[in-house]
Coordinates of C-alpha atoms in Angstrom, one line a residue:
M1 CA 93.0 145.8 68.4
E2 CA 96.9 145.4 68.2
E3 CA 98.4 147.4 71.2
G4 CA 101.6 147.5 69.3
R5 CA 99.8 150.0 67.0
F6 CA 99.7 152.5 69.8
C7 CA 103.1 152.2 71.2
G8 CA 102.4 149.4 73.8
T9 CA 99.8 151.5 75.5
R10 CA 96.0 150.8 75.6
P11 CA 94.2 153.8 74.6
R12 CA 91.6 154.9 77.2
V13 CA 88.1 155.0 75.3
L14 CA 86.0 157.6 77.3
L15 CA 83.0 157.2 75.3
R16 CA 80.8 154.6 76.4
V17 CA 79.2 152.5 73.3
L18 CA 75.7 151.5 73.5
L19 CA 74.2 149.2 71.0
V20 CA 70.7 149.8 70.5
L21 CA 68.3 146.9 68.9
L22 CA 66.1 148.3 66.3
V23 CA 62.9 147.4 68.1
P24 CA 59.5 147.7 66.2
L25 CA 58.9 151.3 67.1
L26 CA 62.2 152.1 65.4
I27 CA 61.8 149.9 62.4
G28 CA 58.9 151.8 61.0
A29 CA 61.1 155.1 61.1
A30 CA 64.2 153.1 59.8
D31 CA 62.3 151.7 56.7
G32 CA 63.3 154.9 54.8
L33 CA 66.9 154.3 56.2
Y34 CA 67.6 150.8 55.2
S35 CA 65.2 150.3 52.5
I36 CA 64.8 153.1 49.9
P37 CA 63.2 151.5 46.8
L38 CA 65.9 152.3 44.3
K39 CA 67.0 148.7 44.5
F40 CA 64.6 147.1 46.9
S41 CA 67.2 144.8 48.1
A42 CA 68.9 144.1 51.3
A43 CA 71.1 141.8 48.9
R44 CA 70.2 144.3 46.4
L45 CA 79.4 156.8 43.0
N46 CA 92.1 157.8 32.2
S47 CA 94.8 159.8 33.8
S48 CA 93.4 162.9 32.2
A49 CA 93.1 166.0 34.7
G50 CA 89.7 166.7 33.1
L51 CA 87.2 166.2 30.1
D52 CA 89.3 166.9 26.9
L53 CA 88.1 170.4 26.0
A54 CA 88.9 169.8 22.2
S55 CA 86.3 166.9 22.2
G56 CA 83.4 169.0 22.9
G57 CA 84.0 171.5 25.5
L58 CA 82.6 169.5 28.3
S59 CA 84.4 171.3 31.1
L60 CA 82.8 174.5 30.0
A61 CA 80.1 175.8 32.2
S62 CA 77.7 176.0 29.3
D63 CA 77.2 174.7 25.9
P64 CA 77.8 177.5 23.0
A65 CA 74.8 176.0 21.3
G66 CA 72.6 177.0 23.8
T67 CA 71.1 173.5 24.6
V68 CA 72.3 173.3 28.3
N69 CA 73.8 175.6 30.8
F70 CA 75.4 173.6 33.6
L71 CA 75.2 176.3 36.2
D72 CA 71.4 176.3 35.7
M73 CA 71.3 172.6 36.7
V74 CA 73.5 173.1 39.9
D75 CA 71.3 172.1 43.0
N76 CA 68.5 170.7 40.8
L77 CA 68.3 167.7 43.3
E78 CA 66.8 167.2 46.7
G79 CA 66.9 164.4 49.2
D80 CA 69.8 162.2 50.5
S81 CA 71.1 158.7 50.5
G82 CA 68.4 157.2 52.9
R83 CA 65.5 158.9 50.9
G84 CA 67.0 159.0 47.2
Y85 CA 67.9 162.0 45.4
Y86 CA 65.3 163.2 43.1
I87 CA 64.6 165.9 40.5
E88 CA 61.7 167.8 39.6
M89 CA 60.2 167.1 36.1
T90 CA 56.8 168.1 34.2
I91 CA 55.0 165.4 32.1
G92 CA 52.2 165.8 29.6
T93 CA 50.0 168.6 28.1
P94 CA 49.4 170.6 30.2
A95 CA 52.4 170.0 32.3
Q96 CA 52.0 167.8 35.5
A97 CA 54.9 168.4 38.0
V98 CA 56.4 165.3 39.7
N99 CA 59.5 164.4 41.5
I100 CA 61.4 161.6 40.1
L101 CA 64.4 159.6 41.8
V102 CA 67.7 159.5 39.9
D103 CA 69.1 155.9 39.6
T104 CA 72.2 155.2 37.7
G105 CA 71.5 151.3 38.4
S106 CA 68.3 150.8 36.1
S107 CA 67.0 152.0 32.9
N108 CA 63.3 152.5 33.0
F109 CA 61.4 155.9 33.6
A110 CA 58.5 154.9 35.7
V111 CA 56.0 157.3 37.3
A112 CA 52.8 156.9 39.5
A113 CA 49.8 157.1 37.4
A114 CA 47.3 156.0 40.1
P115 CA 46.6 157.1 43.6
H116 CA 48.6 155.5 46.7
P117 CA 48.6 156.5 50.5
Y118 CA 52.1 157.2 50.4
I119 CA 52.3 159.8 47.7
T120 CA 50.8 163.1 47.5
H121 CA 50.0 163.3 43.8
Y122 CA 50.3 161.0 40.5
F123 CA 50.6 161.5 36.8
N124 CA 47.0 161.7 35.5
R125 CA 47.3 160.4 31.7
D126 CA 43.7 161.3 31.0
D127 CA 44.5 164.9 31.5
S128 CA 47.4 164.7 29.1
S129 CA 46.5 165.4 25.4
T130 CA 50.1 164.3 24.4
Y131 CA 50.2 160.9 26.2
R132 CA 50.0 158.0 23.9
F133 CA 49.5 154.2 25.1
S134 CA 52.3 152.0 23.5
G135 CA 50.1 148.8 23.6
G136 CA 52.3 147.2 26.0
F137 CA 52.6 146.5 29.9
V138 CA 55.5 145.9 32.2
A139 CA 55.8 144.5 35.6
V140 CA 58.9 144.9 37.7
R141 CA 59.4 142.9 40.8
Y142 CA 62.0 143.6 43.6
T143 CA 63.0 141.8 46.7
Q144 CA 61.1 144.3 48.8
G145 CA 58.6 145.5 46.6
D146 CA 57.2 145.6 43.1
W147 CA 54.9 147.7 40.6
E148 CA 53.1 147.1 37.4
G149 CA 51.9 149.4 34.6
E150 CA 51.5 150.2 31.0
L151 CA 53.9 151.6 28.6
G152 CA 53.3 154.8 26.9
T153 CA 54.9 158.1 25.6
D154 CA 54.7 161.6 26.6
V155 CA 56.5 164.9 26.5
I156 CA 58.7 165.8 29.4
S157 CA 60.7 168.9 30.4
M158 CA 63.1 169.7 33.5
P159 CA 62.9 173.2 35.2
K160 CA 66.6 172.9 36.0
G161 CA 67.6 170.7 33.0
P162 CA 68.2 171.1 29.4
N163 CA 66.2 173.5 27.5
G164 CA 63.0 172.4 25.6
S165 CA 60.7 169.3 25.8
I166 CA 61.3 165.6 24.6
T167 CA 59.3 162.6 24.0
I168 CA 60.1 159.7 26.3
N169 CA 59.0 156.1 27.1
I170 CA 57.1 156.1 30.3
A171 CA 56.0 153.2 32.5
A172 CA 52.8 154.5 34.1
I173 CA 52.6 152.7 37.5
L174 CA 49.1 151.5 38.0
S175 CA 49.7 149.1 41.0
S176 CA 52.4 148.5 43.5
E177 CA 53.3 146.7 46.6
G178 CA 56.2 147.9 48.8
F179 CA 57.5 150.3 46.3
Y180 CA 56.7 153.5 47.8
L181 CA 57.6 154.3 51.5
P182 CA 56.1 156.7 54.3
G183 CA 57.7 160.3 54.2
V184 CA 59.2 160.2 50.7
N185 CA 58.7 163.1 48.4
W186 CA 59.0 161.4 44.9
Q187 CA 56.6 159.6 42.7
G188 CA 58.6 157.8 40.2
I189 CA 62.0 156.6 39.2
L190 CA 64.8 157.9 36.4
G191 CA 66.8 154.9 35.3
M192 CA 70.0 156.3 33.8
A193 CA 71.6 153.0 32.7
Y194 CA 72.1 151.5 29.5
P195 CA 69.1 150.0 27.2
L196 CA 70.1 146.2 28.2
L197 CA 68.6 146.8 31.6
A198 CA 65.3 148.2 30.0
R199 CA 62.0 146.3 30.8
P200 CA 60.6 144.4 29.2
D201 CA 63.2 144.5 26.8
P202 CA 66.1 146.8 25.4
S203 CA 63.7 148.2 22.8
V204 CA 62.4 150.5 25.3
E205 CA 64.7 153.6 24.9
P206 CA 65.9 154.9 28.1
F207 CA 65.5 158.6 29.1
F208 CA 68.9 159.6 28.7
N209 CA 69.4 157.9 25.3
S210 CA 66.2 159.9 24.3
L211 CA 67.6 163.2 25.6
V212 CA 70.8 162.8 23.8
R213 CA 69.3 161.7 20.5
Q214 CA 66.7 164.5 20.6
T215 CA 68.7 167.5 22.0
G216 CA 72.1 166.6 20.6
I217 CA 73.6 167.2 23.9
P218 CA 77.0 165.2 24.5
D219 CA 76.3 161.6 25.9
V220 CA 77.8 162.4 29.3
F221 CA 76.1 163.1 32.7
S222 CA 77.5 163.9 36.2
L223 CA 76.2 163.6 39.6
Q224 CA 76.9 165.4 43.1
M225 CA 75.2 164.0 45.8
C226 CA 75.5 166.1 49.2
G227 CA 74.3 163.9 52.0
A228 CA 77.6 163.0 53.4
G229 CA 77.4 163.5 57.1
V230 CA 73.8 164.1 57.1
S231 CA 71.2 162.0 59.0
S232 CA 68.6 160.3 56.6
S233 CA 65.9 161.3 59.1
T234 CA 66.5 165.1 59.1
A235 CA 63.8 167.4 58.0
D236 CA 66.0 169.2 55.7
P237 CA 67.4 167.1 52.9
A238 CA 70.7 167.7 51.5
G239 CA 70.3 167.8 47.7
G240 CA 73.0 167.8 45.0
S241 CA 73.2 168.4 41.3
L242 CA 72.6 166.4 38.1
I243 CA 74.3 167.9 35.2
M244 CA 73.0 166.5 32.0
G245 CA 75.4 166.9 28.9
G246 CA 78.8 167.4 30.6
V247 CA 80.8 168.4 33.7
E248 CA 80.5 171.5 35.9
P249 CA 83.9 172.4 37.1
T250 CA 82.5 174.3 40.3
L251 CA 81.3 171.1 41.7
Y252 CA 84.8 169.3 42.2
R253 CA 88.1 170.0 43.5
G254 CA 91.5 168.7 42.2
S255 CA 91.8 166.4 39.2
M256 CA 89.2 164.3 37.6
W257 CA 90.4 160.5 37.2
Y258 CA 88.6 158.1 35.0
T259 CA 88.1 154.4 35.1
P260 CA 86.8 152.3 32.0
I261 CA 83.4 151.1 31.8
I262 CA 84.0 147.4 31.4
Q263 CA 80.3 146.6 30.0
E264 CA 77.6 148.7 29.1
W265 CA 74.6 147.6 31.1
Y266 CA 75.1 148.8 34.5
Y267 CA 77.9 151.1 34.8
Q268 CA 80.4 148.3 35.4
V269 CA 84.0 149.0 36.4
E270 CA 87.1 147.2 37.6
I271 CA 88.1 147.1 41.4
L272 CA 91.7 146.1 41.9
K273 CA 91.8 146.2 45.7
L274 CA 90.5 147.4 49.1
E275 CA 92.4 148.7 52.0
V276 CA 91.1 149.3 55.5
G277 CA 93.2 152.1 57.0
D278 CA 96.6 151.3 55.6
R279 CA 96.0 147.5 55.7
N280 CA 95.5 145.7 52.1
L281 CA 92.7 143.1 52.5
N282 CA 95.2 140.9 50.2
L283 CA 92.1 139.1 48.5
D284 CA 92.3 137.8 45.0
C285 CA 91.1 140.3 42.5
K286 CA 88.3 138.2 41.4
E287 CA 86.6 138.4 44.9
Y288 CA 85.9 142.2 43.9
N289 CA 84.8 141.7 40.2
T290 CA 83.2 138.3 40.0
D291 CA 79.6 138.7 38.8
K292 CA 80.1 142.6 38.7
A293 CA 81.4 145.9 40.2
I294 CA 78.9 148.8 39.4
V295 CA 78.6 152.4 40.2
D296 CA 74.9 152.9 41.4
S297 CA 73.3 156.2 42.8
G298 CA 70.3 154.1 43.6
T299 CA 71.9 151.9 46.2
T300 CA 72.2 153.5 49.4
L301 CA 75.2 151.7 51.1
L302 CA 78.6 150.4 49.8
R303 CA 77.7 146.8 49.0
L304 CA 80.5 144.4 49.0
P305 CA 80.5 140.6 48.1
V306 CA 80.3 138.2 51.1
N307 CA 84.0 137.4 51.4
V308 CA 85.2 140.9 50.9
F309 CA 82.4 142.2 53.3
N310 CA 83.7 139.7 56.1
A311 CA 87.3 140.8 55.5
V312 CA 86.5 144.6 55.7
V313 CA 84.4 144.1 59.0
E314 CA 87.1 142.0 60.4
T315 CA 89.8 144.3 59.7
I316 CA 87.6 147.4 60.9
A317 CA 87.1 145.6 64.1
Q318 CA 90.8 144.8 64.5
T319 CA 91.9 148.4 63.8
S320 CA 89.0 150.4 65.6
L321 CA 89.8 151.6 69.1
I322 CA 86.4 150.2 70.1
K323 CA 86.3 146.6 71.2
D324 CA 83.6 144.1 71.6
F325 CA 80.9 145.5 68.9
T326 CA 78.4 142.8 68.2
S327 CA 77.7 141.4 65.1
G328 CA 74.4 143.2 64.9
F329 CA 76.0 146.5 64.2
W330 CA 78.0 145.2 61.1
M331 CA 74.9 143.5 60.0
G332 CA 72.7 146.4 60.0
T333 CA 70.3 145.1 62.8
K334 CA 71.6 147.3 65.6
L335 CA 72.7 150.9 66.0
A336 CA 75.6 152.2 67.8
C337 CA 74.9 155.1 70.2
W338 CA 77.2 157.6 72.0
T339 CA 76.2 160.3 74.8
K340 CA 74.9 163.4 73.0
G341 CA 77.5 165.6 71.7
Q342 CA 80.1 162.9 71.3
A343 CA 81.1 161.5 68.0
P344 CA 83.1 158.1 67.0
W345 CA 84.8 159.3 64.0
T346 CA 88.6 159.0 65.5
F347 CA 87.8 155.4 66.5
F348 CA 87.5 154.2 63.0
P349 CA 89.9 153.8 60.0
K350 CA 89.6 155.2 56.6
L351 CA 88.3 153.0 53.7
S352 CA 90.1 152.9 50.2
I353 CA 89.0 151.6 47.1
Y354 CA 91.5 151.1 44.2
L355 CA 90.3 151.2 40.5
R356 CA 92.0 150.8 37.0
A357 CA 92.7 154.1 35.4
T358 CA 92.0 154.5 31.7
N359 CA 95.7 154.5 31.3
T360 CA 95.9 150.7 32.2
S361 CA 99.5 151.0 33.6
Q362 CA 98.0 153.2 36.3
S363 CA 95.4 153.0 38.9
F364 CA 93.6 155.5 41.5
R365 CA 92.3 155.3 44.8
I366 CA 89.2 156.7 46.2
T367 CA 89.3 157.0 50.2
I368 CA 86.4 157.8 52.3
L369 CA 86.7 158.7 56.0
P370 CA 84.8 157.2 58.7
Q371 CA 82.1 160.2 58.5
M372 CA 80.8 158.6 55.5
Y373 CA 80.3 155.1 56.5
I374 CA 79.4 155.5 60.1
Q375 CA 76.4 157.3 59.4
P376 CA 74.2 159.3 61.9
V377 CA 70.6 158.6 62.6
T378 CA 68.3 160.9 64.3
E379 CA 65.2 160.6 66.2
V380 CA 66.2 157.5 68.2
D381 CA 66.8 159.0 71.8
V382 CA 66.9 162.6 73.0
N383 CA 70.1 161.8 75.0
L384 CA 72.1 159.6 72.5
D385 CA 73.7 160.2 69.2
C386 CA 73.3 156.8 67.3
Y387 CA 74.8 155.7 64.1
R388 CA 74.4 152.9 61.5
F389 CA 77.0 150.9 59.6
G390 CA 77.1 152.2 55.9
I391 CA 78.3 149.2 54.4
S392 CA 76.6 145.8 53.8
S393 CA 77.0 142.4 52.2
S394 CA 75.8 141.4 48.8
T395 CA 75.3 138.2 46.8
N396 CA 75.4 139.7 43.5
G397 CA 78.4 141.8 43.1
L398 CA 80.0 145.1 44.4
V399 CA 78.1 148.1 44.5
I400 CA 79.7 151.5 44.9
G401 CA 76.7 153.1 46.3
A402 CA 75.7 156.6 47.9
T403 CA 77.9 155.8 50.9
V404 CA 80.9 156.4 48.5
M405 CA 79.3 158.7 45.9
E406 CA 78.4 161.1 48.3
G407 CA 82.3 161.9 48.7
F408 CA 82.9 162.4 45.0
Y409 CA 81.6 164.1 42.0
V410 CA 81.0 161.2 39.7
V411 CA 81.0 161.6 35.9
F412 CA 79.5 159.1 33.6
D413 CA 81.1 159.7 30.4
R414 CA 79.1 157.2 28.3
A415 CA 80.6 158.9 25.0
Q416 CA 84.2 157.8 26.0
K417 CA 83.0 154.7 28.0
R418 CA 84.4 155.8 31.2
V419 CA 83.5 157.0 34.9
G420 CA 85.2 159.7 36.5
F421 CA 85.7 160.8 40.1
A422 CA 86.9 163.7 41.8
V423 CA 86.5 165.1 45.3
S424 CA 83.1 166.8 45.6
T425 CA 83.2 170.4 46.8
C426 CA 80.0 169.3 49.3
A427 CA 81.9 166.3 50.8
G428 CA 82.2 167.8 54.2
E429 CA 80.3 171.2 53.9
H430 CA 77.8 169.7 56.5
K431 CA 80.6 168.5 58.8
G432 CA 79.5 170.5 61.9
K433 CA 80.7 168.5 64.9
L434 CA 81.7 165.5 62.4
G435 CA 85.4 166.6 61.6
T436 CA 87.0 165.9 58.3
N437 CA 90.6 165.0 57.1
G438 CA 92.0 168.4 57.9
N439 CA 91.3 169.8 54.4
G440 CA 87.7 170.2 55.3
M441 CA 86.7 167.0 53.1
F442 CA 85.3 163.5 53.9
A443 CA 87.2 162.0 50.9
V444 CA 90.6 161.6 49.1
L445 CA 91.6 160.8 45.7
S446 CA 95.2 159.5 44.9
I447 CA 96.9 158.2 41.9
F448 CA 99.4 154.8 41.6
L449 CA 101.2 152.8 39.2
L450 CA 99.8 149.3 38.8
H451 CA 101.7 146.2 39.5
P452 CA 102.2 144.2 36.1
I453 CA 101.1 140.8 37.7
C454 CA 97.9 142.5 39.2
N455 CA 97.1 144.0 35.8
F456 CA 97.4 140.7 34.0
I457 CA 95.5 138.9 36.6
C458 CA 92.5 141.6 36.9
I459 CA 92.3 141.7 32.9
S460 CA 92.0 137.9 32.7
I461 CA 89.3 137.7 35.2
L462 CA 87.4 140.4 33.7
K463 CA 87.5 138.7 30.1
L464 CA 86.4 135.6 31.7
S465 CA 83.5 137.4 33.3
Q466 CA 82.5 139.2 30.0
H467 CA 82.6 135.9 28.3
Y468 CA 80.0 134.5 30.8
Q469 CA 77.9 137.6 30.6
S470 CA 78.0 137.3 26.9
S471 CA 77.0 133.8 26.8
Y472 CA 74.3 134.2 29.3
G473 CA 73.6 137.8 29.0
H474 CA 69.8 137.9 28.6
L475 CA 69.0 135.4 31.4
K476 CA 71.5 136.9 33.7
K477 CA 70.3 140.3 33.2
K478 CA 66.7 139.6 33.7
S479 CA 67.6 137.7 37.0
E480 CA 69.8 140.6 38.1
F481 CA 66.9 143.1 37.7
L482 CA 64.5 141.0 39.5
K483 CA 66.9 140.5 42.3
R484 CA 67.4 144.2 43.0

């Protein structure tokens, strides 16, 4: 820490920091915290003030055609960042109810179709008169798990989704290893990304593509994830909302700002720079965007390329009022604990991510407070409040995961190829003793003009990245899917 930042005096830190090793007893309970199987990887959320009402009325609370009523979809998610956010669906005829994880970083709809010790029930194909085997099989392997199954089709509906039923592609999971985890309440995964990520190939139409084609709803969905400041091991999950077909205005505050989707596979965006507190990391733009930078609800943490991660950790360590943190806390192998009733929020800086706006002469900054990346973990010690570091390093790109998305209402406007961010109305509603930025929120959004040199450099880097992906696209996408 720099004493000059505190007027030449060394602050008295009254809280004693205890670093607690995640011993085997805790590792079992922590699996759900560090290894949710949305990505299964330790290595794997326009200057417009809103959507244009003239282009489909997407800011209305309902669709005049009657296909969707956004208010009916509010609070249709359960879960949190540690265990994943899931939505209730029914599959088949007669209908079988299942909970399905919402993942913007993959494109397959996959559901358990056989018993497993960690799930309470599964989709029984033999009991559905409308299930049809497609004649193919699919195997998806992850760093921390895998599953295999058959491809088929069936009808699905959502009690808190668009009206009616649609027919979709289903991967019926018949066997798995390390995919399900103890204590989760979901039986499958709902990939919301583009066809290029679908397995075994892009001809398997993803769920949302089918929904848009069959119902005629706008090609837009939006996510509110309300787990900010909530421990992933609490018995009462925070929940959230998946709005299919547009944007629900009651779920955000202030203006909605959009960044272009650079390439339609993941929701790939462009990061201009990162700041820790008021300090610019001063890294080359390519450090943030080489390989890719994506917005992914299925990744628990904010994942940063190695060089960026190291710079963030170094700067946080320098600006934090707490000295001598061991590397284990930053690397995710240790928890930081304080005496019960005390909290560390004032000892850590805010973190800001700058994204290019759809108006390329502007950028906007999404800022998260320490309450979002210094995350509570319960059931460790009755006398201690313990926390994990909500940021990790990545070898395959930058991922804006739940750590950041929980502060914002995030719009995936596929129709206009952009991702929107606005401050979520639930980013701070669980604050309790956590404290906020003074406005009751854990997150902030601000607007800036771009420096022309940065504008030129970043666009050039992205064009080079796109050329690489175009030249080696199929092999690269397959490799990335297997890495997650």
